[in-house]
């Protein structure tokens, strides 16, 4: 059963949507909200599998709420609104579905069928998302968190530092706020750079669509990483939402290797795992970029890269949504340069051309 939160400022529309969605097998409405601020609290309380969002709402419009949701708490969202002109754009904001409200003369039965068709078409994505969604039972949270935090990268990937440099590549780690921040960086990158590897903390089921968004907004050829892909210039590889992304050397080639193992530093994919594999493969020839995010994932392996002569940078506090991961890396002495989000692309370009190291 997939749980749904309905967000709409119209009481009558909330009732209609609740009845229609509850009539669909596999779907259950757990609550409703009449604005974005009420929705925010109910998302925290219920952790629904899906939210429906109206665009015209008081206090905060639905588009702004959707963008904030995708930036801070990515999850499946379907826009149900009379604003049909937004239909082609709403997917760029992170929605997985768009359902126009009934047009003049349309029957409620027709509207119900459109809702049913859309939601049922999303069950495959919802299944993938819910399988990997963190458990929300409070009695288990602390115990699970403590166990996950103790998992060191050594338990997943041993440290075998490459003593000599290899081909250049760029590795990026990000979490909370990273979706929009990465879009800003990639929109400025040319297509002649060394391979780029990205670990963004993102739910399973969202990484593929996010890779496509990056690809659509950049000259770089971006894809969701699959096992055994040969790294190429002008290409970027995003870690899937439920697998660690690593690389390995095969002769003169570097290839991706996905690991379906335990979480490291509370995350899967983990920045620590990616950065360590980069150190093992190309060592000091790499550039590591730590961007906005909560926690300390990536600090251990970024320090290892720094000590091995790699070029390491961190996003500065002023441009971070959450200054957690960059701050921890800076405090660990793992960072050479601290830079603004809007300068990251230029630093990557200069590194690729031998102007920074």
mmCIF file of N, CA, C and O in Angstrom, residues 17-111:
data_model
loop_
_atom_site.group_PDB
_atom_site.id
_atom_site.type_symbol
_atom_site.label_atom_id
_atom_site.label_comp_id
_atom_site.label_asym_id
_atom_site.label_seq_id
_atom_site.Cartn_x
_atom_site.Cartn_y
_atom_site.Cartn_z
ATOM 1 N N UNK A 17 -10.243 14.444 -4.202
ATOM 2 C CA UNK A 17 -9.003 13.704 -4.445
ATOM 3 C C UNK A 17 -8.826 12.561 -3.459
ATOM 4 O O UNK A 17 -8.390 11.464 -3.832
ATOM 5 N N UNK A 18 -9.186 12.803 -2.217
ATOM 6 C CA UNK A 18 -9.066 11.754 -1.205
ATOM 7 C C UNK A 18 -9.926 10.551 -1.561
ATOM 8 O O UNK A 18 -9.469 9.393 -1.501
ATOM 9 N N UNK A 19 -11.168 10.797 -1.934
ATOM 10 C CA UNK A 19 -12.071 9.695 -2.293
ATOM 11 C C UNK A 19 -11.568 8.957 -3.532
ATOM 12 O O UNK A 19 -11.601 7.716 -3.584
ATOM 13 N N UNK A 20 -11.122 9.718 -4.525
ATOM 14 C CA UNK A 20 -10.677 9.083 -5.777
ATOM 15 C C UNK A 20 -9.419 8.250 -5.566
ATOM 16 O O UNK A 20 -9.305 7.127 -6.066
ATOM 17 N N UNK A 21 -8.460 8.788 -4.821
ATOM 18 C CA UNK A 21 -7.206 8.063 -4.609
ATOM 19 C C UNK A 21 -7.421 6.852 -3.709
ATOM 20 O O UNK A 21 -6.853 5.781 -3.949
ATOM 21 N N UNK A 22 -8.262 6.995 -2.693
ATOM 22 C CA UNK A 22 -8.544 5.856 -1.806
ATOM 23 C C UNK A 22 -9.258 4.725 -2.535
ATOM 24 O O UNK A 22 -9.211 3.571 -2.091
ATOM 25 N N UNK A 23 -9.909 5.041 -3.646
ATOM 26 C CA UNK A 23 -10.616 3.995 -4.400
ATOM 27 C C UNK A 23 -9.677 3.173 -5.273
ATOM 28 O O UNK A 23 -10.077 2.148 -5.832
ATOM 29 N N UNK A 24 -8.429 3.602 -5.403
ATOM 30 C CA UNK A 24 -7.450 2.896 -6.230
ATOM 31 C C UNK A 24 -6.743 1.851 -5.379
ATOM 32 O O UNK A 24 -6.221 2.168 -4.301
ATOM 33 N N UNK A 25 -6.733 0.625 -5.846
ATOM 34 C CA UNK A 25 -5.995 -0.412 -5.136
ATOM 35 C C UNK A 25 -4.532 0.003 -4.997
ATOM 36 O O UNK A 25 -3.940 0.571 -5.914
ATOM 37 N N UNK A 26 -3.941 -0.282 -3.843
ATOM 38 C CA UNK A 26 -2.534 -0.023 -3.537
ATOM 39 C C UNK A 26 -2.262 1.406 -3.079
ATOM 40 O O UNK A 26 -1.117 1.732 -2.744
ATOM 41 N N UNK A 27 -3.275 2.278 -3.037
ATOM 42 C CA UNK A 27 -3.057 3.652 -2.608
ATOM 43 C C UNK A 27 -3.952 3.998 -1.430
ATOM 44 O O UNK A 27 -5.123 3.608 -1.386
ATOM 45 N N UNK A 28 -3.389 4.749 -0.466
ATOM 46 C CA UNK A 28 -4.141 5.177 0.703
ATOM 47 C C UNK A 28 -3.731 6.596 1.086
ATOM 48 O O UNK A 28 -2.541 6.891 1.241
ATOM 49 N N UNK A 29 -4.699 7.487 1.207
ATOM 50 C CA UNK A 29 -4.433 8.853 1.630
ATOM 51 C C UNK A 29 -4.297 8.870 3.149
ATOM 52 O O UNK A 29 -5.236 8.534 3.864
ATOM 53 N N UNK A 30 -3.144 9.277 3.651
ATOM 54 C CA UNK A 30 -2.920 9.281 5.098
ATOM 55 C C UNK A 30 -3.329 10.598 5.731
ATOM 56 O O UNK A 30 -3.654 10.657 6.917
ATOM 57 N N UNK A 31 -3.321 11.680 4.935
ATOM 58 C CA UNK A 31 -3.760 12.972 5.467
ATOM 59 C C UNK A 31 -3.812 13.975 4.325
ATOM 60 O O UNK A 31 -3.391 13.685 3.196
ATOM 61 N N UNK A 32 -4.321 15.179 4.643
ATOM 62 C CA UNK A 32 -4.392 16.266 3.679
ATOM 63 C C UNK A 32 -3.799 17.520 4.322
ATOM 64 O O UNK A 32 -3.718 17.629 5.546
ATOM 65 N N UNK A 33 -3.386 18.461 3.477
ATOM 66 C CA UNK A 33 -2.852 19.738 3.959
ATOM 67 C C UNK A 33 -3.370 20.843 3.056
ATOM 68 O O UNK A 33 -3.532 20.643 1.842
ATOM 69 N N UNK A 34 -3.639 22.006 3.643
ATOM 70 C CA UNK A 34 -4.198 23.097 2.828
ATOM 71 C C UNK A 34 -3.158 24.126 2.389
ATOM 72 O O UNK A 34 -3.486 25.057 1.665
ATOM 73 N N UNK A 35 -1.899 23.999 2.832
ATOM 74 C CA UNK A 35 -0.842 24.879 2.330
ATOM 75 C C UNK A 35 0.509 24.203 2.534
ATOM 76 O O UNK A 35 0.616 23.144 3.159
ATOM 77 N N UNK A 36 1.538 24.844 2.009
ATOM 78 C CA UNK A 36 2.870 24.243 2.019
ATOM 79 C C UNK A 36 3.429 24.074 3.428
ATOM 80 O O UNK A 36 4.121 23.091 3.712
ATOM 81 N N UNK A 37 3.119 25.000 4.312
ATOM 82 C CA UNK A 37 3.687 24.925 5.661
ATOM 83 C C UNK A 37 3.054 23.791 6.466
ATOM 84 O O UNK A 37 3.754 23.083 7.212
ATOM 85 N N UNK A 38 1.757 23.602 6.302
ATOM 86 C CA UNK A 38 1.113 22.454 6.941
ATOM 87 C C UNK A 38 1.627 21.158 6.324
ATOM 88 O O UNK A 38 1.863 20.167 7.030
ATOM 89 N N UNK A 39 1.832 21.178 5.013
ATOM 90 C CA UNK A 39 2.338 19.981 4.325
ATOM 91 C C UNK A 39 3.719 19.594 4.822
ATOM 92 O O UNK A 39 4.023 18.410 4.996
ATOM 93 N N UNK A 40 4.554 20.586 5.064
ATOM 94 C CA UNK A 40 5.913 20.310 5.526
ATOM 95 C C UNK A 40 5.903 19.523 6.834
ATOM 96 O O UNK A 40 6.654 18.557 6.997
ATOM 97 N N UNK A 41 5.048 19.919 7.763
ATOM 98 C CA UNK A 41 4.968 19.227 9.048
ATOM 99 C C UNK A 41 4.388 17.823 8.887
ATOM 100 O O UNK A 41 4.830 16.881 9.557
ATOM 101 N N UNK A 42 3.421 17.673 7.994
ATOM 102 C CA UNK A 42 2.796 16.365 7.822
ATOM 103 C C UNK A 42 3.699 15.394 7.057
ATOM 104 O O UNK A 42 3.617 14.179 7.252
ATOM 105 N N UNK A 43 4.552 15.923 6.201
ATOM 106 C CA UNK A 43 5.546 15.062 5.543
ATOM 107 C C UNK A 43 6.507 14.503 6.578
ATOM 108 O O UNK A 43 6.870 13.323 6.556
ATOM 109 N N UNK A 44 6.933 15.357 7.520
ATOM 110 C CA UNK A 44 7.807 14.888 8.594
ATOM 111 C C UNK A 44 7.115 13.833 9.452
ATOM 112 O O UNK A 44 7.730 12.858 9.891
ATOM 113 N N UNK A 45 5.817 14.037 9.702
ATOM 114 C CA UNK A 45 5.082 13.134 10.580
ATOM 115 C C UNK A 45 4.789 11.791 9.930
ATOM 116 O O UNK A 45 4.968 10.734 10.550
ATOM 117 N N UNK A 46 4.332 11.820 8.676
ATOM 118 C CA UNK A 46 3.853 10.588 8.032
ATOM 119 C C UNK A 46 4.867 9.941 7.097
ATOM 120 O O UNK A 46 4.740 8.757 6.781
ATOM 121 N N UNK A 47 5.859 10.708 6.606
ATOM 122 C CA UNK A 47 6.791 10.191 5.598
ATOM 123 C C UNK A 47 6.033 9.465 4.488
ATOM 124 O O UNK A 47 6.253 8.269 4.233
ATOM 125 N N UNK A 48 5.124 10.158 3.786
ATOM 126 C CA UNK A 48 4.330 9.492 2.745
ATOM 127 C C UNK A 48 5.203 9.035 1.577
ATOM 128 O O UNK A 48 6.319 9.535 1.377
ATOM 129 N N UNK A 49 4.670 8.101 0.804
ATOM 130 C CA UNK A 49 5.382 7.624 -0.373
ATOM 131 C C UNK A 49 5.205 8.566 -1.557
ATOM 132 O O UNK A 49 5.995 8.542 -2.495
ATOM 133 N N UNK A 50 4.136 9.383 -1.510
ATOM 134 C CA UNK A 50 3.798 10.258 -2.631
ATOM 135 C C UNK A 50 3.058 11.478 -2.099
ATOM 136 O O UNK A 50 2.261 11.359 -1.153
ATOM 137 N N UNK A 51 3.322 12.638 -2.684
ATOM 138 C CA UNK A 51 2.519 13.828 -2.382
ATOM 139 C C UNK A 51 1.900 14.333 -3.669
ATOM 140 O O UNK A 51 2.498 14.222 -4.744
ATOM 141 N N UNK A 52 0.682 14.870 -3.565
ATOM 142 C CA UNK A 52 0.078 15.583 -4.679
ATOM 143 C C UNK A 52 0.090 17.061 -4.317
ATOM 144 O O UNK A 52 -0.177 17.435 -3.173
ATOM 145 N N UNK A 53 0.398 17.899 -5.290
ATOM 146 C CA UNK A 53 0.604 19.327 -5.028
ATOM 147 C C UNK A 53 -0.208 20.170 -6.000
ATOM 148 O O UNK A 53 -0.150 19.963 -7.222
ATOM 149 N N UNK A 54 -0.957 21.122 -5.443
ATOM 150 C CA UNK A 54 -1.628 22.134 -6.259
ATOM 151 C C UNK A 54 -0.655 23.291 -6.468
ATOM 152 O O UNK A 54 0.236 23.517 -5.644
ATOM 153 N N UNK A 55 -0.815 24.030 -7.567
ATOM 154 C CA UNK A 55 0.097 25.140 -7.819
ATOM 155 C C UNK A 55 -0.373 26.412 -7.132
ATOM 156 O O UNK A 55 0.397 27.101 -6.468
ATOM 157 N N UNK A 56 -1.653 26.731 -7.281
ATOM 158 C CA UNK A 56 -2.176 27.952 -6.662
ATOM 159 C C UNK A 56 -2.560 27.688 -5.218
ATOM 160 O O UNK A 56 -3.619 27.147 -4.934
ATOM 161 N N UNK A 57 -1.667 28.077 -4.287
ATOM 162 C CA UNK A 57 -1.922 27.892 -2.856
ATOM 163 C C UNK A 57 -1.496 29.148 -2.110
ATOM 164 O O UNK A 57 -0.610 29.875 -2.561
ATOM 165 N N UNK A 58 -2.109 29.416 -0.961
ATOM 166 C CA UNK A 58 -1.715 30.582 -0.163
ATOM 167 C C UNK A 58 -0.379 30.352 0.526
ATOM 168 O O UNK A 58 0.094 29.230 0.630
ATOM 169 N N UNK A 59 0.249 31.445 0.969
ATOM 170 C CA UNK A 59 1.499 31.453 1.739
ATOM 171 C C UNK A 59 2.710 31.093 0.891
ATOM 172 O O UNK A 59 3.718 31.788 0.885
ATOM 173 N N UNK A 60 2.653 29.962 0.178
ATOM 174 C CA UNK A 60 3.732 29.551 -0.727
ATOM 175 C C UNK A 60 3.113 28.816 -1.901
ATOM 176 O O UNK A 60 2.340 27.878 -1.712
ATOM 177 N N UNK A 61 3.432 29.252 -3.121
ATOM 178 C CA UNK A 61 2.855 28.581 -4.290
ATOM 179 C C UNK A 61 3.442 27.186 -4.456
ATOM 180 O O UNK A 61 4.511 26.871 -3.941
ATOM 181 N N UNK A 62 2.705 26.353 -5.189
ATOM 182 C CA UNK A 62 3.099 24.954 -5.327
ATOM 183 C C UNK A 62 4.415 24.738 -6.032
ATOM 184 O O UNK A 62 5.139 23.785 -5.727
ATOM 185 N N UNK A 63 4.754 25.623 -6.984
ATOM 186 C CA UNK A 63 6.026 25.467 -7.699
ATOM 187 C C UNK A 63 7.198 25.688 -6.753
ATOM 188 O O UNK A 63 8.165 24.921 -6.738
ATOM 189 N N UNK A 64 7.109 26.742 -5.949
ATOM 190 C CA UNK A 64 8.173 27.011 -4.971
ATOM 191 C C UNK A 64 8.290 25.872 -3.971
ATOM 192 O O UNK A 64 9.396 25.437 -3.627
ATOM 193 N N UNK A 65 7.139 25.383 -3.510
ATOM 194 C CA UNK A 65 7.159 24.265 -2.562
ATOM 195 C C UNK A 65 7.790 23.025 -3.193
ATOM 196 O O UNK A 65 8.602 22.332 -2.573
ATOM 197 N N UNK A 66 7.430 22.738 -4.445
ATOM 198 C CA UNK A 66 7.988 21.575 -5.136
ATOM 199 C C UNK A 66 9.504 21.688 -5.261
ATOM 200 O O UNK A 66 10.230 20.725 -5.005
ATOM 201 N N UNK A 67 9.984 22.866 -5.628
ATOM 202 C CA UNK A 67 11.430 23.054 -5.767
ATOM 203 C C UNK A 67 12.136 22.880 -4.422
ATOM 204 O O UNK A 67 13.199 22.253 -4.348
ATOM 205 N N UNK A 68 11.531 23.439 -3.372
ATOM 206 C CA UNK A 68 12.124 23.279 -2.033
ATOM 207 C C UNK A 68 12.118 21.817 -1.599
ATOM 208 O O UNK A 68 13.065 21.326 -0.982
ATOM 209 N N UNK A 69 11.027 21.120 -1.920
ATOM 210 C CA UNK A 69 10.906 19.706 -1.555
ATOM 211 C C UNK A 69 11.991 18.888 -2.244
ATOM 212 O O UNK A 69 12.649 18.046 -1.610
ATOM 213 N N UNK A 70 12.203 19.124 -3.532
ATOM 214 C CA UNK A 70 13.208 18.363 -4.275
ATOM 215 C C UNK A 70 14.626 18.705 -3.816
ATOM 216 O O UNK A 70 15.537 17.883 -3.896
ATOM 217 N N UNK A 71 14.808 19.913 -3.303
ATOM 218 C CA UNK A 71 16.126 20.341 -2.841
ATOM 219 C C UNK A 71 16.449 19.788 -1.460
ATOM 220 O O UNK A 71 17.576 19.381 -1.185
ATOM 221 N N UNK A 72 15.437 19.748 -0.587
ATOM 222 C CA UNK A 72 15.682 19.395 0.808
ATOM 223 C C UNK A 72 15.227 17.983 1.180
ATOM 224 O O UNK A 72 15.785 17.379 2.091
ATOM 225 N N UNK A 73 14.196 17.464 0.503
ATOM 226 C CA UNK A 73 13.656 16.152 0.866
ATOM 227 C C UNK A 73 13.080 15.497 -0.388
ATOM 228 O O UNK A 73 11.872 15.364 -0.531
ATOM 229 N N UNK A 74 13.936 15.107 -1.354
ATOM 230 C CA UNK A 74 13.429 14.555 -2.620
ATOM 231 C C UNK A 74 12.526 13.355 -2.405
ATOM 232 O O UNK A 74 12.874 12.425 -1.672
ATOM 233 N N UNK A 75 11.359 13.377 -3.027
ATOM 234 C CA UNK A 75 10.410 12.281 -2.925
ATOM 235 C C UNK A 75 9.439 12.380 -4.092
ATOM 236 O O UNK A 75 9.344 13.427 -4.735
ATOM 237 N N UNK A 76 8.709 11.303 -4.413
ATOM 238 C CA UNK A 76 7.773 11.351 -5.529
ATOM 239 C C UNK A 76 6.679 12.387 -5.305
ATOM 240 O O UNK A 76 6.044 12.430 -4.253
ATOM 241 N N UNK A 77 6.467 13.241 -6.303
ATOM 242 C CA UNK A 77 5.449 14.289 -6.223
ATOM 243 C C UNK A 77 4.710 14.384 -7.552
ATOM 244 O O UNK A 77 5.333 14.405 -8.618
ATOM 245 N N UNK A 78 3.386 14.442 -7.475
ATOM 246 C CA UNK A 78 2.532 14.614 -8.647
ATOM 247 C C UNK A 78 1.805 15.945 -8.502
ATOM 248 O O UNK A 78 1.172 16.200 -7.478
ATOM 249 N N UNK A 79 1.904 16.792 -9.507
ATOM 250 C CA UNK A 79 1.201 18.064 -9.493
ATOM 251 C C UNK A 79 -0.202 17.855 -10.053
ATOM 252 O O UNK A 79 -0.367 17.320 -11.159
ATOM 253 N N UNK A 80 -1.210 18.254 -9.281
ATOM 254 C CA UNK A 80 -2.607 18.205 -9.727
ATOM 255 C C UNK A 80 -3.118 19.631 -9.658
ATOM 256 O O UNK A 80 -3.361 20.169 -8.577
ATOM 257 N N UNK A 81 -3.241 20.279 -10.803
ATOM 258 C CA UNK A 81 -3.519 21.708 -10.814
ATOM 259 C C UNK A 81 -4.259 22.117 -12.071
ATOM 260 O O UNK A 81 -4.223 21.416 -13.089
ATOM 261 N N UNK A 82 -4.914 23.271 -11.976
ATOM 262 C CA UNK A 82 -5.578 23.840 -13.143
ATOM 263 C C UNK A 82 -4.624 24.629 -14.018
ATOM 264 O O UNK A 82 -5.001 25.098 -15.087
ATOM 265 N N UNK A 83 -3.383 24.783 -13.569
ATOM 266 C CA UNK A 83 -2.392 25.544 -14.321
ATOM 267 C C UNK A 83 -1.774 24.674 -15.408
ATOM 268 O O UNK A 83 -0.632 24.242 -15.330
ATOM 269 N N UNK A 84 -2.513 24.417 -16.465
ATOM 270 C CA UNK A 84 -2.037 23.541 -17.523
ATOM 271 C C UNK A 84 -0.810 24.050 -18.243
ATOM 272 O O UNK A 84 -0.029 23.278 -18.781
ATOM 273 N N UNK A 85 -0.599 25.375 -18.215
ATOM 274 C CA UNK A 85 0.552 25.928 -18.921
ATOM 275 C C UNK A 85 1.862 25.491 -18.289
ATOM 276 O O UNK A 85 2.914 25.589 -18.902
ATOM 277 N N UNK A 86 1.809 25.009 -17.056
ATOM 278 C CA UNK A 86 3.023 24.549 -16.381
ATOM 279 C C UNK A 86 3.342 23.098 -16.713
ATOM 280 O O UNK A 86 4.362 22.581 -16.298
ATOM 281 N N UNK A 87 2.456 22.426 -17.434
ATOM 282 C CA UNK A 87 2.596 20.990 -17.620
ATOM 283 C C UNK A 87 3.923 20.542 -18.169
ATOM 284 O O UNK A 87 4.494 19.554 -17.716
ATOM 285 N N UNK A 88 4.445 21.264 -19.182
ATOM 286 C CA UNK A 88 5.692 20.837 -19.803
ATOM 287 C C UNK A 88 6.922 21.202 -18.984
ATOM 288 O O UNK A 88 8.000 20.676 -19.200
ATOM 289 N N UNK A 89 6.766 22.135 -18.039
ATOM 290 C CA UNK A 89 7.906 22.602 -17.258
ATOM 291 C C UNK A 89 7.998 21.953 -15.890
ATOM 292 O O UNK A 89 9.066 21.953 -15.287
ATOM 293 N N UNK A 90 6.891 21.449 -15.393
ATOM 294 C CA UNK A 90 6.832 20.995 -14.005
ATOM 295 C C UNK A 90 7.800 19.833 -13.748
ATOM 296 O O UNK A 90 8.285 19.652 -12.642
ATOM 297 N N UNK A 91 8.100 19.071 -14.792
ATOM 298 C CA UNK A 91 9.027 17.946 -14.618
ATOM 299 C C UNK A 91 10.450 18.436 -14.371
ATOM 300 O O UNK A 91 11.222 17.778 -13.682
ATOM 301 N N UNK A 92 10.805 19.609 -14.931
ATOM 302 C CA UNK A 92 12.115 20.183 -14.651
ATOM 303 C C UNK A 92 12.249 20.587 -13.191
ATOM 304 O O UNK A 92 13.360 20.669 -12.660
ATOM 305 N N UNK A 93 11.115 20.831 -12.539
ATOM 306 C CA UNK A 93 11.124 21.196 -11.125
ATOM 307 C C UNK A 93 11.153 19.972 -10.216
ATOM 308 O O UNK A 93 11.215 20.110 -8.994
ATOM 309 N N UNK A 94 11.071 18.765 -10.791
ATOM 310 C CA UNK A 94 11.211 17.551 -9.996
ATOM 311 C C UNK A 94 9.986 16.680 -9.897
ATOM 312 O O UNK A 94 10.035 15.604 -9.292
ATOM 313 N N UNK A 95 8.857 17.104 -10.468
ATOM 314 C CA UNK A 95 7.644 16.286 -10.390
ATOM 315 C C UNK A 95 7.788 15.022 -11.229
ATOM 316 O O UNK A 95 8.493 15.007 -12.240
ATOM 317 N N UNK A 96 7.122 13.956 -10.794
ATOM 318 C CA UNK A 96 7.126 12.709 -11.567
ATOM 319 C C UNK A 96 5.814 12.533 -12.332
ATOM 320 O O UNK A 96 5.661 11.584 -13.102
ATOM 321 N N UNK A 97 4.860 13.450 -12.128
ATOM 322 C CA UNK A 97 3.592 13.364 -12.830
ATOM 323 C C UNK A 97 2.873 14.696 -12.807
ATOM 324 O O UNK A 97 3.085 15.519 -11.915
ATOM 325 N N UNK A 98 2.026 14.928 -13.821
ATOM 326 C CA UNK A 98 1.214 16.142 -13.879
ATOM 327 C C UNK A 98 -0.192 15.767 -14.327
ATOM 328 O O UNK A 98 -0.360 15.117 -15.364
ATOM 329 N N UNK A 99 -1.182 16.161 -13.536
ATOM 330 C CA UNK A 99 -2.586 15.877 -13.860
ATOM 331 C C UNK A 99 -3.349 17.193 -13.846
ATOM 332 O O UNK A 99 -3.515 17.807 -12.779
ATOM 333 N N UNK A 100 -3.830 17.683 -15.003
ATOM 334 C CA UNK A 100 -4.649 18.901 -15.000
ATOM 335 C C UNK A 100 -5.972 18.656 -14.272
ATOM 336 O O UNK A 100 -6.551 17.569 -14.370
ATOM 337 N N UNK A 101 -6.411 19.640 -13.520
ATOM 338 C CA UNK A 101 -7.725 19.538 -12.883
ATOM 339 C C UNK A 101 -8.803 19.538 -13.956
ATOM 340 O O UNK A 101 -8.544 19.915 -15.102
ATOM 341 N N UNK A 102 -10.026 19.115 -13.611
ATOM 342 C CA UNK A 102 -11.082 18.974 -14.632
ATOM 343 C C UNK A 102 -11.317 20.265 -15.406
ATOM 344 O O UNK A 102 -11.390 21.348 -14.820
ATOM 345 N N UNK A 103 -11.393 20.125 -16.715
ATOM 346 C CA UNK A 103 -11.733 21.267 -17.557
ATOM 347 C C UNK A 103 -13.247 21.439 -17.603
ATOM 348 O O UNK A 103 -13.995 20.561 -17.155
ATOM 349 N N UNK A 104 -13.673 22.552 -18.112
ATOM 350 C CA UNK A 104 -15.107 22.826 -18.185
ATOM 351 C C UNK A 104 -15.824 21.739 -18.985
ATOM 352 O O UNK A 104 -15.434 21.423 -20.113
ATOM 353 N N UNK A 105 -16.824 21.159 -18.367
ATOM 354 C CA UNK A 105 -17.604 20.124 -19.040
ATOM 355 C C UNK A 105 -17.092 18.718 -18.851
ATOM 356 O O UNK A 105 -17.761 17.751 -19.233
ATOM 357 N N UNK A 106 -15.904 18.556 -18.258
ATOM 358 C CA UNK A 106 -15.370 17.210 -18.040
ATOM 359 C C UNK A 106 -16.066 16.564 -16.842
ATOM 360 O O UNK A 106 -16.271 17.201 -15.803
ATOM 361 N N UNK A 107 -16.400 15.327 -16.962
ATOM 362 C CA UNK A 107 -17.064 14.614 -15.869
ATOM 363 C C UNK A 107 -16.067 14.215 -14.795
ATOM 364 O O UNK A 107 -14.863 14.074 -15.063
ATOM 365 N N UNK A 108 -16.570 14.029 -13.583
ATOM 366 C CA UNK A 108 -15.712 13.579 -12.488
ATOM 367 C C UNK A 108 -15.187 12.164 -12.761
ATOM 368 O O UNK A 108 -14.091 11.817 -12.339
ATOM 369 N N UNK A 109 -15.970 11.385 -13.491
ATOM 370 C CA UNK A 109 -15.529 10.028 -13.824
ATOM 371 C C UNK A 109 -14.293 10.071 -14.713
ATOM 372 O O UNK A 109 -13.338 9.300 -14.517
ATOM 373 N N UNK A 110 -14.299 10.988 -15.679
ATOM 374 C CA UNK A 110 -13.145 11.127 -16.565
ATOM 375 C C UNK A 110 -11.923 11.588 -15.784
ATOM 376 O O UNK A 110 -10.807 11.085 -15.989
ATOM 377 N N UNK A 111 -12.133 12.543 -14.873
ATOM 378 C CA UNK A 111 -11.035 13.030 -14.027
ATOM 379 C C UNK A 111 -10.486 11.898 -13.161
ATOM 380 O O UNK A 111 -9.276 11.725 -13.029
#
